[in-house]
Amino acid sequence: MLYHALLLVSTLTVFFSFVLVYKVTVLEDDISKLRGDISNLKPHSNESTDGMRTGMSRTWERSKQAASLNSQQQRQTEKDSQTLCSSTASSQTLGSPTASSLRMKQEPAGCSGVQQSFLQLSANTKEQPFVRGNVTVIPWTVALHQGEAISSTGDRIIIQQEGLFIVFGQVLLQSPGTIMGHIVRSRGTGQRSTELLRCLQEMPQTNCANTCYTGGMVKLEREDELELVIPDRPQAQVSMDADSTFFGIIRLN
């Protein structure tokens, strides 16, 4: 009985040994195949990495070339603009006044030689308003001036070049208990005066200080004369502070 048991155990041991040897052999084959697959994948991975690096390098080179081309084009554009401005300035110097005026209108806005024309007059603190006919006239002094399209003489603004203009005026009135105001009017060569802007303001009985402001866009011709006056108020009282009473014009084109 003991002999049969030992024989059975020996047989089972031998059987399990064969099974273990078989599984180890299969496992070694699988490991060998896996190593072969890994070794086969490594070259492809390197090639892919190299391809990505090459692609990135080419993209970077194209970007640098495009940036360089844009920079060259921008410099050329600026150079052409400066050349055009210089040529226009030279032609204006040599041409007649009428032709010069036309070229000035056509000159590109980017030319540094073109200046916006404007003029602002402020109340002259050293003088007082005076009566001329049926209007009260405010004495002015030049506060700001730029460009050749506008000039001034005495109490009037003179238009040197026709175009569209913003005209504005403000008067700080100090006459009590009445309707006060001012008008802005223009007069062309050999023409009657034309009223452009009007401002009216009701004045209080006490603490009588009220600002009357008006402004608007008008078309004016060469040699037109503009003035700001207070009509039908010979006893008008006006503040002569420069920041309270002023008269101005800006050329738009």
PDB file of C-alpha atoms in Angstrom:
ATOM      1  CA  MET A   1       0.000   0.000   0.000  1.00  0.00           C
ATOM      2  CA  LEU A   2       2.795   2.406   0.918  1.00  0.00           C
ATOM      3  CA  TYR A   3       4.612   1.476  -2.274  1.00  0.00           C
ATOM      4  CA  HIS A   4       1.625   2.454  -4.451  1.00  0.00           C
ATOM      5  CA  ALA A   5       1.338   5.831  -2.663  1.00  0.00           C
ATOM      6  CA  LEU A   6       5.017   6.661  -3.173  1.00  0.00           C
ATOM      7  CA  LEU A   7       4.743   5.671  -6.815  1.00  0.00           C
ATOM      8  CA  LEU A   8       1.742   7.973  -7.311  1.00  0.00           C
ATOM      9  CA  VAL A   9       3.536  10.909  -5.676  1.00  0.00           C
ATOM     10  CA  SER A  10       6.620  10.339  -7.832  1.00  0.00           C
ATOM     11  CA  THR A  11       4.482  10.191 -10.976  1.00  0.00           C
ATOM     12  CA  LEU A  12       2.687  13.454 -10.092  1.00  0.00           C
ATOM     13  CA  THR A  13       6.007  15.139  -9.306  1.00  0.00           C
ATOM     14  CA  VAL A  14       7.453  14.161 -12.653  1.00  0.00           C
ATOM     15  CA  PHE A  15       4.277  15.338 -14.428  1.00  0.00           C
ATOM     16  CA  PHE A  16       4.279  18.747 -12.745  1.00  0.00           C
ATOM     17  CA  SER A  17       7.995  19.100 -13.506  1.00  0.00           C
ATOM     18  CA  PHE A  18       7.317  18.566 -17.213  1.00  0.00           C
ATOM     19  CA  VAL A  19       4.462  21.111 -17.074  1.00  0.00           C
ATOM     20  CA  LEU A  20       6.673  23.719 -15.390  1.00  0.00           C
ATOM     21  CA  VAL A  21       9.486  23.154 -17.904  1.00  0.00           C
ATOM     22  CA  TYR A  22       7.016  23.598 -20.773  1.00  0.00           C
ATOM     23  CA  LYS A  23       5.613  26.850 -19.369  1.00  0.00           C
ATOM     24  CA  VAL A  24       9.087  28.230 -18.762  1.00  0.00           C
ATOM     25  CA  THR A  25      10.035  27.405 -22.356  1.00  0.00           C
ATOM     26  CA  VAL A  26       6.900  29.103 -23.711  1.00  0.00           C
ATOM     27  CA  LEU A  27       7.547  32.144 -21.507  1.00  0.00           C
ATOM     28  CA  GLU A  28      11.132  32.424 -22.776  1.00  0.00           C
ATOM     29  CA  ASP A  29       9.862  32.316 -26.381  1.00  0.00           C
ATOM     30  CA  ASP A  30       7.365  35.094 -25.631  1.00  0.00           C
ATOM     31  CA  ILE A  31      10.076  37.215 -24.041  1.00  0.00           C
ATOM     32  CA  SER A  32      12.326  36.681 -27.068  1.00  0.00           C
ATOM     33  CA  LYS A  33       9.538  37.747 -29.438  1.00  0.00           C
ATOM     34  CA  LEU A  34       8.783  40.804 -27.315  1.00  0.00           C
ATOM     35  CA  ARG A  35      12.429  41.850 -27.370  1.00  0.00           C
ATOM     36  CA  GLY A  36      12.475  41.448 -31.153  1.00  0.00           C
ATOM     37  CA  ASP A  37       9.373  43.631 -31.506  1.00  0.00           C
ATOM     38  CA  ILE A  38      10.904  46.322 -29.307  1.00  0.00           C
ATOM     39  CA  SER A  39      14.147  46.277 -31.297  1.00  0.00           C
ATOM     40  CA  ASN A  40      12.119  46.618 -34.505  1.00  0.00           C
ATOM     41  CA  LEU A  41      10.191  49.631 -33.129  1.00  0.00           C
ATOM     42  CA  LYS A  42      13.274  51.645 -32.048  1.00  0.00           C
ATOM     43  CA  PRO A  43      14.465  52.652 -35.557  1.00  0.00           C
ATOM     44  CA  HIS A  44      10.950  53.798 -36.532  1.00  0.00           C
ATOM     45  CA  SER A  45      10.693  55.877 -33.383  1.00  0.00           C
ATOM     46  CA  ASN A  46      14.017  57.542 -34.094  1.00  0.00           C
ATOM     47  CA  GLU A  47      13.006  58.220 -37.677  1.00  0.00           C
ATOM     48  CA  SER A  48       9.725  59.758 -36.502  1.00  0.00           C
ATOM     49  CA  THR A  49      11.525  61.966 -33.986  1.00  0.00           C
ATOM     50  CA  ASP A  50      14.033  63.047 -36.593  1.00  0.00           C
ATOM     51  CA  GLY A  51      11.191  63.818 -38.994  1.00  0.00           C
ATOM     52  CA  MET A  52       9.420  65.954 -36.422  1.00  0.00           C
ATOM     53  CA  ARG A  53      12.624  67.843 -35.686  1.00  0.00           C
ATOM     54  CA  THR A  54      13.252  68.363 -39.389  1.00  0.00           C
ATOM     55  CA  GLY A  55       9.671  69.612 -39.917  1.00  0.00           C
ATOM     56  CA  MET A  56       9.936  72.023 -36.985  1.00  0.00           C
ATOM     57  CA  SER A  57      13.261  73.299 -38.280  1.00  0.00           C
ATOM     58  CA  ARG A  58      11.797  73.916 -41.752  1.00  0.00           C
ATOM     59  CA  THR A  59       8.742  75.706 -40.258  1.00  0.00           C
ATOM     60  CA  TRP A  60      11.027  77.928 -38.166  1.00  0.00           C
ATOM     61  CA  GLU A  61      13.127  78.782 -41.210  1.00  0.00           C
ATOM     62  CA  ARG A  62      10.001  79.682 -43.222  1.00  0.00           C
ATOM     63  CA  SER A  63       8.756  81.864 -40.353  1.00  0.00           C
ATOM     64  CA  LYS A  64      12.057  83.716 -40.184  1.00  0.00           C
ATOM     65  CA  GLN A  65      12.028  84.239 -43.955  1.00  0.00           C
ATOM     66  CA  ALA A  66       8.450  85.582 -43.851  1.00  0.00           C
ATOM     67  CA  ALA A  67       9.278  87.942 -40.965  1.00  0.00           C
ATOM     68  CA  SER A  68      12.337  89.192 -42.815  1.00  0.00           C
ATOM     69  CA  LEU A  69      10.292  89.772 -45.995  1.00  0.00           C
ATOM     70  CA  ASN A  70       7.602  91.698 -44.088  1.00  0.00           C
ATOM     71  CA  SER A  71      10.246  93.865 -42.440  1.00  0.00           C
ATOM     72  CA  GLN A  72      11.824  94.653 -45.826  1.00  0.00           C
ATOM     73  CA  GLN A  73       8.428  95.531 -47.315  1.00  0.00           C
ATOM     74  CA  GLN A  74       7.620  97.825 -44.394  1.00  0.00           C
ATOM     75  CA  ARG A  75      10.955  99.636 -44.702  1.00  0.00           C
ATOM     76  CA  GLN A  76      10.416 100.035 -48.443  1.00  0.00           C
ATOM     77  CA  THR A  77       6.893 101.446 -47.864  1.00  0.00           C
ATOM     78  CA  GLU A  78       8.211 103.982 -45.357  1.00  0.00           C
ATOM     79  CA  LYS A  79      10.991 104.955 -47.778  1.00  0.00           C
ATOM     80  CA  ASP A  80       8.502 105.406 -50.635  1.00  0.00           C
ATOM     81  CA  SER A  81       6.251 107.524 -48.392  1.00  0.00           C
ATOM     82  CA  GLN A  82       9.131 109.783 -47.399  1.00  0.00           C
ATOM     83  CA  THR A  83      10.159 110.137 -51.039  1.00  0.00           C
ATOM     84  CA  LEU A  84       6.600 111.057 -52.030  1.00  0.00           C
ATOM     85  CA  CYS A  85       6.366 113.639 -49.249  1.00  0.00           C
ATOM     86  CA  SER A  86       9.688 115.200 -50.283  1.00  0.00           C
ATOM     87  CA  SER A  87       8.609 115.353 -53.921  1.00  0.00           C
ATOM     88  CA  THR A  88       5.273 116.948 -53.004  1.00  0.00           C
ATOM     89  CA  ALA A  89       6.961 119.528 -50.778  1.00  0.00           C
ATOM     90  CA  SER A  90       9.374 120.449 -53.593  1.00  0.00           C
ATOM     91  CA  SER A  91       6.574 120.820 -56.135  1.00  0.00           C
ATOM     92  CA  GLN A  92       4.617 123.050 -53.735  1.00  0.00           C
ATOM     93  CA  THR A  93       7.639 125.309 -53.298  1.00  0.00           C
ATOM     94  CA  LEU A  94       8.142 125.720 -57.052  1.00  0.00           C
ATOM     95  CA  GLY A  95       4.482 125.886 -58.130  1.00  0.00           C
ATOM     96  CA  SER A  96       2.023 128.754 -58.215  1.00  0.00           C
ATOM     97  CA  PRO A  97      -0.186 129.451 -55.113  1.00  0.00           C
ATOM     98  CA  THR A  98      -3.269 127.932 -56.766  1.00  0.00           C
ATOM     99  CA  ALA A  99      -1.480 124.747 -57.859  1.00  0.00           C
ATOM    100  CA  SER A 100       0.200 124.518 -54.468  1.00  0.00           C
ATOM    101  CA  SER A 101      -3.194 124.657 -52.766  1.00  0.00           C
ATOM    102  CA  LEU A 102      -4.507 121.836 -54.960  1.00  0.00           C
ATOM    103  CA  ARG A 103      -1.463 119.651 -54.311  1.00  0.00           C
ATOM    104  CA  MET A 104      -1.760 120.246 -50.590  1.00  0.00           C
ATOM    105  CA  LYS A 105      -5.267 118.789 -50.638  1.00  0.00           C
ATOM    106  CA  GLN A 106      -4.050 115.693 -52.496  1.00  0.00           C
ATOM    107  CA  GLU A 107      -0.980 115.143 -50.342  1.00  0.00           C
ATOM    108  CA  PRO A 108      -1.104 111.875 -48.327  1.00  0.00           C
ATOM    109  CA  ALA A 109      -2.053 112.200 -44.665  1.00  0.00           C
ATOM    110  CA  GLY A 110       1.111 110.367 -43.591  1.00  0.00           C
ATOM    111  CA  CYS A 111       3.419 113.171 -44.766  1.00  0.00           C
ATOM    112  CA  SER A 112       4.937 114.931 -41.816  1.00  0.00           C
ATOM    113  CA  GLY A 113       4.980 118.253 -43.720  1.00  0.00           C
ATOM    114  CA  VAL A 114       1.161 118.568 -43.631  1.00  0.00           C
ATOM    115  CA  GLN A 115      -0.138 120.438 -40.585  1.00  0.00           C
ATOM    116  CA  GLN A 116      -3.704 120.811 -39.379  1.00  0.00           C
ATOM    117  CA  SER A 117      -4.662 124.490 -39.613  1.00  0.00           C
ATOM    118  CA  PHE A 118      -6.393 126.070 -36.624  1.00  0.00           C
ATOM    119  CA  LEU A 119      -6.653 129.410 -34.870  1.00  0.00           C
ATOM    120  CA  GLN A 120      -7.999 130.388 -31.459  1.00  0.00           C
ATOM    121  CA  LEU A 121      -8.425 133.967 -30.246  1.00  0.00           C
ATOM    122  CA  SER A 122      -8.810 134.816 -26.569  1.00  0.00           C
ATOM    123  CA  ALA A 123     -10.213 137.995 -25.039  1.00  0.00           C
ATOM    124  CA  ASN A 124      -7.524 140.648 -24.716  1.00  0.00           C
ATOM    125  CA  THR A 125      -7.320 141.329 -20.981  1.00  0.00           C
ATOM    126  CA  LYS A 126      -5.606 144.681 -21.593  1.00  0.00           C
ATOM    127  CA  GLU A 127      -8.601 146.147 -23.460  1.00  0.00           C
ATOM    128  CA  GLN A 128     -12.365 146.449 -23.069  1.00  0.00           C
ATOM    129  CA  PRO A 129     -15.212 145.739 -25.516  1.00  0.00           C
ATOM    130  CA  PHE A 130     -16.163 148.686 -27.738  1.00  0.00           C
ATOM    131  CA  VAL A 131     -19.248 149.641 -29.750  1.00  0.00           C
ATOM    132  CA  ARG A 132     -19.169 149.764 -33.549  1.00  0.00           C
ATOM    133  CA  GLY A 133     -22.482 150.721 -35.122  1.00  0.00           C
ATOM    134  CA  ASN A 134     -25.148 148.476 -33.580  1.00  0.00           C
ATOM    135  CA  VAL A 135     -22.796 145.760 -32.292  1.00  0.00           C
ATOM    136  CA  THR A 136     -20.401 145.360 -29.399  1.00  0.00           C
ATOM    137  CA  VAL A 137     -16.977 144.130 -30.503  1.00  0.00           C
ATOM    138  CA  ILE A 138     -14.632 142.112 -28.284  1.00  0.00           C
ATOM    139  CA  PRO A 139     -10.892 142.828 -28.708  1.00  0.00           C
ATOM    140  CA  TRP A 140      -8.952 139.603 -29.274  1.00  0.00           C
ATOM    141  CA  THR A 141      -5.431 138.320 -28.994  1.00  0.00           C
ATOM    142  CA  VAL A 142      -4.008 135.180 -30.657  1.00  0.00           C
ATOM    143  CA  ALA A 143      -3.817 132.257 -28.223  1.00  0.00           C
ATOM    144  CA  LEU A 144      -3.108 129.341 -30.609  1.00  0.00           C
ATOM    145  CA  HIS A 145      -2.253 129.312 -34.298  1.00  0.00           C
ATOM    146  CA  GLN A 146      -0.986 126.682 -36.743  1.00  0.00           C
ATOM    147  CA  GLY A 147      -1.031 126.308 -40.507  1.00  0.00           C
ATOM    148  CA  GLU A 148      -1.386 128.717 -43.414  1.00  0.00           C
ATOM    149  CA  ALA A 149      -5.088 128.196 -44.195  1.00  0.00           C
ATOM    150  CA  ILE A 150      -6.205 130.688 -41.530  1.00  0.00           C
ATOM    151  CA  SER A 151      -4.961 134.061 -40.310  1.00  0.00           C
ATOM    152  CA  SER A 152      -6.303 136.991 -38.280  1.00  0.00           C
ATOM    153  CA  THR A 153      -6.291 140.741 -38.398  1.00  0.00           C
ATOM    154  CA  GLY A 154      -7.648 142.969 -35.650  1.00  0.00           C
ATOM    155  CA  ASP A 155     -10.909 141.421 -34.402  1.00  0.00           C
ATOM    156  CA  ARG A 156     -11.493 139.193 -37.460  1.00  0.00           C
ATOM    157  CA  ILE A 157     -10.449 135.774 -38.739  1.00  0.00           C
ATOM    158  CA  ILE A 158      -9.341 135.635 -42.390  1.00  0.00           C
ATOM    159  CA  ILE A 159      -9.734 132.470 -44.506  1.00  0.00           C
ATOM    160  CA  GLN A 160      -6.689 131.875 -46.748  1.00  0.00           C
ATOM    161  CA  GLN A 161      -7.770 128.531 -48.232  1.00  0.00           C
ATOM    162  CA  GLU A 162     -11.326 127.407 -48.946  1.00  0.00           C
ATOM    163  CA  GLY A 163     -12.756 124.287 -47.319  1.00  0.00           C
ATOM    164  CA  LEU A 164     -14.847 122.948 -44.459  1.00  0.00           C
ATOM    165  CA  PHE A 165     -14.262 124.456 -41.026  1.00  0.00           C
ATOM    166  CA  ILE A 166     -15.395 124.004 -37.438  1.00  0.00           C
ATOM    167  CA  VAL A 167     -16.196 127.455 -36.049  1.00  0.00           C
ATOM    168  CA  PHE A 168     -16.789 127.990 -32.329  1.00  0.00           C
ATOM    169  CA  GLY A 169     -17.130 130.847 -29.881  1.00  0.00           C
ATOM    170  CA  GLN A 170     -17.879 131.448 -26.219  1.00  0.00           C
ATOM    171  CA  VAL A 171     -18.628 134.626 -24.273  1.00  0.00           C
ATOM    172  CA  LEU A 172     -19.043 134.897 -20.493  1.00  0.00           C
ATOM    173  CA  LEU A 173     -21.760 137.544 -20.157  1.00  0.00           C
ATOM    174  CA  GLN A 174     -22.285 139.604 -16.989  1.00  0.00           C
ATOM    175  CA  SER A 175     -25.191 141.922 -17.860  1.00  0.00           C
ATOM    176  CA  PRO A 176     -28.120 141.494 -15.382  1.00  0.00           C
ATOM    177  CA  GLY A 177     -31.798 140.885 -16.140  1.00  0.00           C
ATOM    178  CA  THR A 178     -31.921 140.771 -19.923  1.00  0.00           C
ATOM    179  CA  ILE A 179     -31.523 138.489 -22.936  1.00  0.00           C
ATOM    180  CA  MET A 180     -27.900 138.425 -24.004  1.00  0.00           C
ATOM    181  CA  GLY A 181     -26.001 136.598 -26.709  1.00  0.00           C
ATOM    182  CA  HIS A 182     -23.655 136.797 -29.647  1.00  0.00           C
ATOM    183  CA  ILE A 183     -23.503 135.938 -33.346  1.00  0.00           C
ATOM    184  CA  VAL A 184     -20.723 134.705 -35.612  1.00  0.00           C
ATOM    185  CA  ARG A 185     -20.964 136.136 -39.117  1.00  0.00           C
ATOM    186  CA  SER A 186     -18.891 136.042 -42.291  1.00  0.00           C
ATOM    187  CA  ARG A 187     -18.315 138.520 -45.074  1.00  0.00           C
ATOM    188  CA  GLY A 188     -16.903 137.658 -48.484  1.00  0.00           C
ATOM    189  CA  THR A 189     -15.259 139.988 -50.990  1.00  0.00           C
ATOM    190  CA  GLY A 190     -17.871 142.535 -52.089  1.00  0.00           C
ATOM    191  CA  GLN A 191     -20.686 140.670 -50.285  1.00  0.00           C
ATOM    192  CA  ARG A 192     -23.005 141.439 -47.394  1.00  0.00           C
ATOM    193  CA  SER A 193     -22.383 139.730 -44.090  1.00  0.00           C
ATOM    194  CA  THR A 194     -23.943 136.280 -43.521  1.00  0.00           C
ATOM    195  CA  GLU A 195     -24.905 135.043 -40.078  1.00  0.00           C
ATOM    196  CA  LEU A 196     -23.368 131.622 -39.434  1.00  0.00           C
ATOM    197  CA  LEU A 197     -24.027 130.936 -35.744  1.00  0.00           C
ATOM    198  CA  ARG A 198     -26.166 132.502 -33.021  1.00  0.00           C
ATOM    199  CA  CYS A 199     -26.323 132.066 -29.251  1.00  0.00           C
ATOM    200  CA  LEU A 200     -28.926 133.521 -26.835  1.00  0.00           C
ATOM    201  CA  GLN A 201     -28.908 133.345 -23.059  1.00  0.00           C
ATOM    202  CA  GLU A 202     -31.296 134.678 -20.400  1.00  0.00           C
ATOM    203  CA  MET A 203     -29.440 136.537 -17.679  1.00  0.00           C
ATOM    204  CA  PRO A 204     -30.431 136.438 -13.986  1.00  0.00           C
ATOM    205  CA  GLN A 205     -31.040 139.556 -11.892  1.00  0.00           C
ATOM    206  CA  THR A 206     -28.475 138.592  -9.260  1.00  0.00           C
ATOM    207  CA  ASN A 207     -25.176 136.757  -9.591  1.00  0.00           C
ATOM    208  CA  CYS A 208     -25.376 137.706 -13.261  1.00  0.00           C
ATOM    209  CA  ALA A 209     -22.838 135.493 -14.969  1.00  0.00           C
ATOM    210  CA  ASN A 210     -23.879 133.185 -17.764  1.00  0.00           C
ATOM    211  CA  THR A 211     -21.860 131.512 -20.509  1.00  0.00           C
ATOM    212  CA  CYS A 212     -23.095 131.557 -24.100  1.00  0.00           C
ATOM    213  CA  TYR A 213     -21.395 128.985 -26.348  1.00  0.00           C
ATOM    214  CA  THR A 214     -21.996 128.096 -29.986  1.00  0.00           C
ATOM    215  CA  GLY A 215     -20.218 125.986 -32.579  1.00  0.00           C
ATOM    216  CA  GLY A 216     -20.785 124.301 -35.917  1.00  0.00           C
ATOM    217  CA  MET A 217     -19.365 123.189 -39.268  1.00  0.00           C
ATOM    218  CA  VAL A 218     -19.456 125.612 -42.207  1.00  0.00           C
ATOM    219  CA  LYS A 219     -18.025 125.862 -45.719  1.00  0.00           C
ATOM    220  CA  LEU A 220     -15.942 128.979 -46.300  1.00  0.00           C
ATOM    221  CA  GLU A 221     -14.262 130.516 -49.326  1.00  0.00           C
ATOM    222  CA  ARG A 222     -10.863 132.118 -49.677  1.00  0.00           C
ATOM    223  CA  GLU A 223     -10.718 135.711 -48.310  1.00  0.00           C
ATOM    224  CA  ASP A 224     -13.893 135.270 -46.237  1.00  0.00           C
ATOM    225  CA  GLU A 225     -13.748 137.255 -42.996  1.00  0.00           C
ATOM    226  CA  LEU A 226     -15.330 136.013 -39.752  1.00  0.00           C
ATOM    227  CA  GLU A 227     -16.182 138.005 -36.637  1.00  0.00           C
ATOM    228  CA  LEU A 228     -17.931 137.384 -33.325  1.00  0.00           C
ATOM    229  CA  VAL A 229     -20.050 140.320 -32.116  1.00  0.00           C
ATOM    230  CA  ILE A 230     -22.810 141.065 -29.593  1.00  0.00           C
ATOM    231  CA  PRO A 231     -25.714 142.719 -31.486  1.00  0.00           C
ATOM    232  CA  ASP A 232     -27.965 145.493 -30.135  1.00  0.00           C
ATOM    233  CA  ARG A 233     -26.428 145.566 -26.640  1.00  0.00           C
ATOM    234  CA  PRO A 234     -24.296 148.733 -26.373  1.00  0.00           C
ATOM    235  CA  GLN A 235     -24.009 148.299 -22.602  1.00  0.00           C
ATOM    236  CA  ALA A 236     -22.965 144.639 -22.756  1.00  0.00           C
ATOM    237  CA  GLN A 237     -20.735 143.551 -19.912  1.00  0.00           C
ATOM    238  CA  VAL A 238     -18.317 140.782 -20.818  1.00  0.00           C
ATOM    239  CA  SER A 239     -15.741 138.845 -18.819  1.00  0.00           C
ATOM    240  CA  MET A 240     -12.366 139.346 -20.466  1.00  0.00           C
ATOM    241  CA  ASP A 241     -10.745 136.268 -18.915  1.00  0.00           C
ATOM    242  CA  ALA A 242      -8.911 134.324 -21.629  1.00  0.00           C
ATOM    243  CA  ASP A 243     -10.387 130.983 -20.520  1.00  0.00           C
ATOM    244  CA  SER A 244     -13.966 132.354 -20.419  1.00  0.00           C
ATOM    245  CA  THR A 245     -14.280 134.336 -23.652  1.00  0.00           C
ATOM    246  CA  PHE A 246     -12.738 133.000 -26.870  1.00  0.00           C
ATOM    247  CA  PHE A 247     -13.293 132.596 -30.614  1.00  0.00           C
ATOM    248  CA  GLY A 248     -11.759 129.940 -32.878  1.00  0.00           C
ATOM    249  CA  ILE A 249     -11.759 127.917 -36.073  1.00  0.00           C
ATOM    250  CA  ILE A 250     -10.367 124.535 -37.235  1.00  0.00           C
ATOM    251  CA  ARG A 251      -9.929 123.512 -40.880  1.00  0.00           C
ATOM    252  CA  LEU A 252     -11.187 119.983 -41.619  1.00  0.00           C
ATOM    253  CA  ASN A 253      -9.822 119.389 -45.148  1.00  0.00           C
TER     254      ASN A 253
END
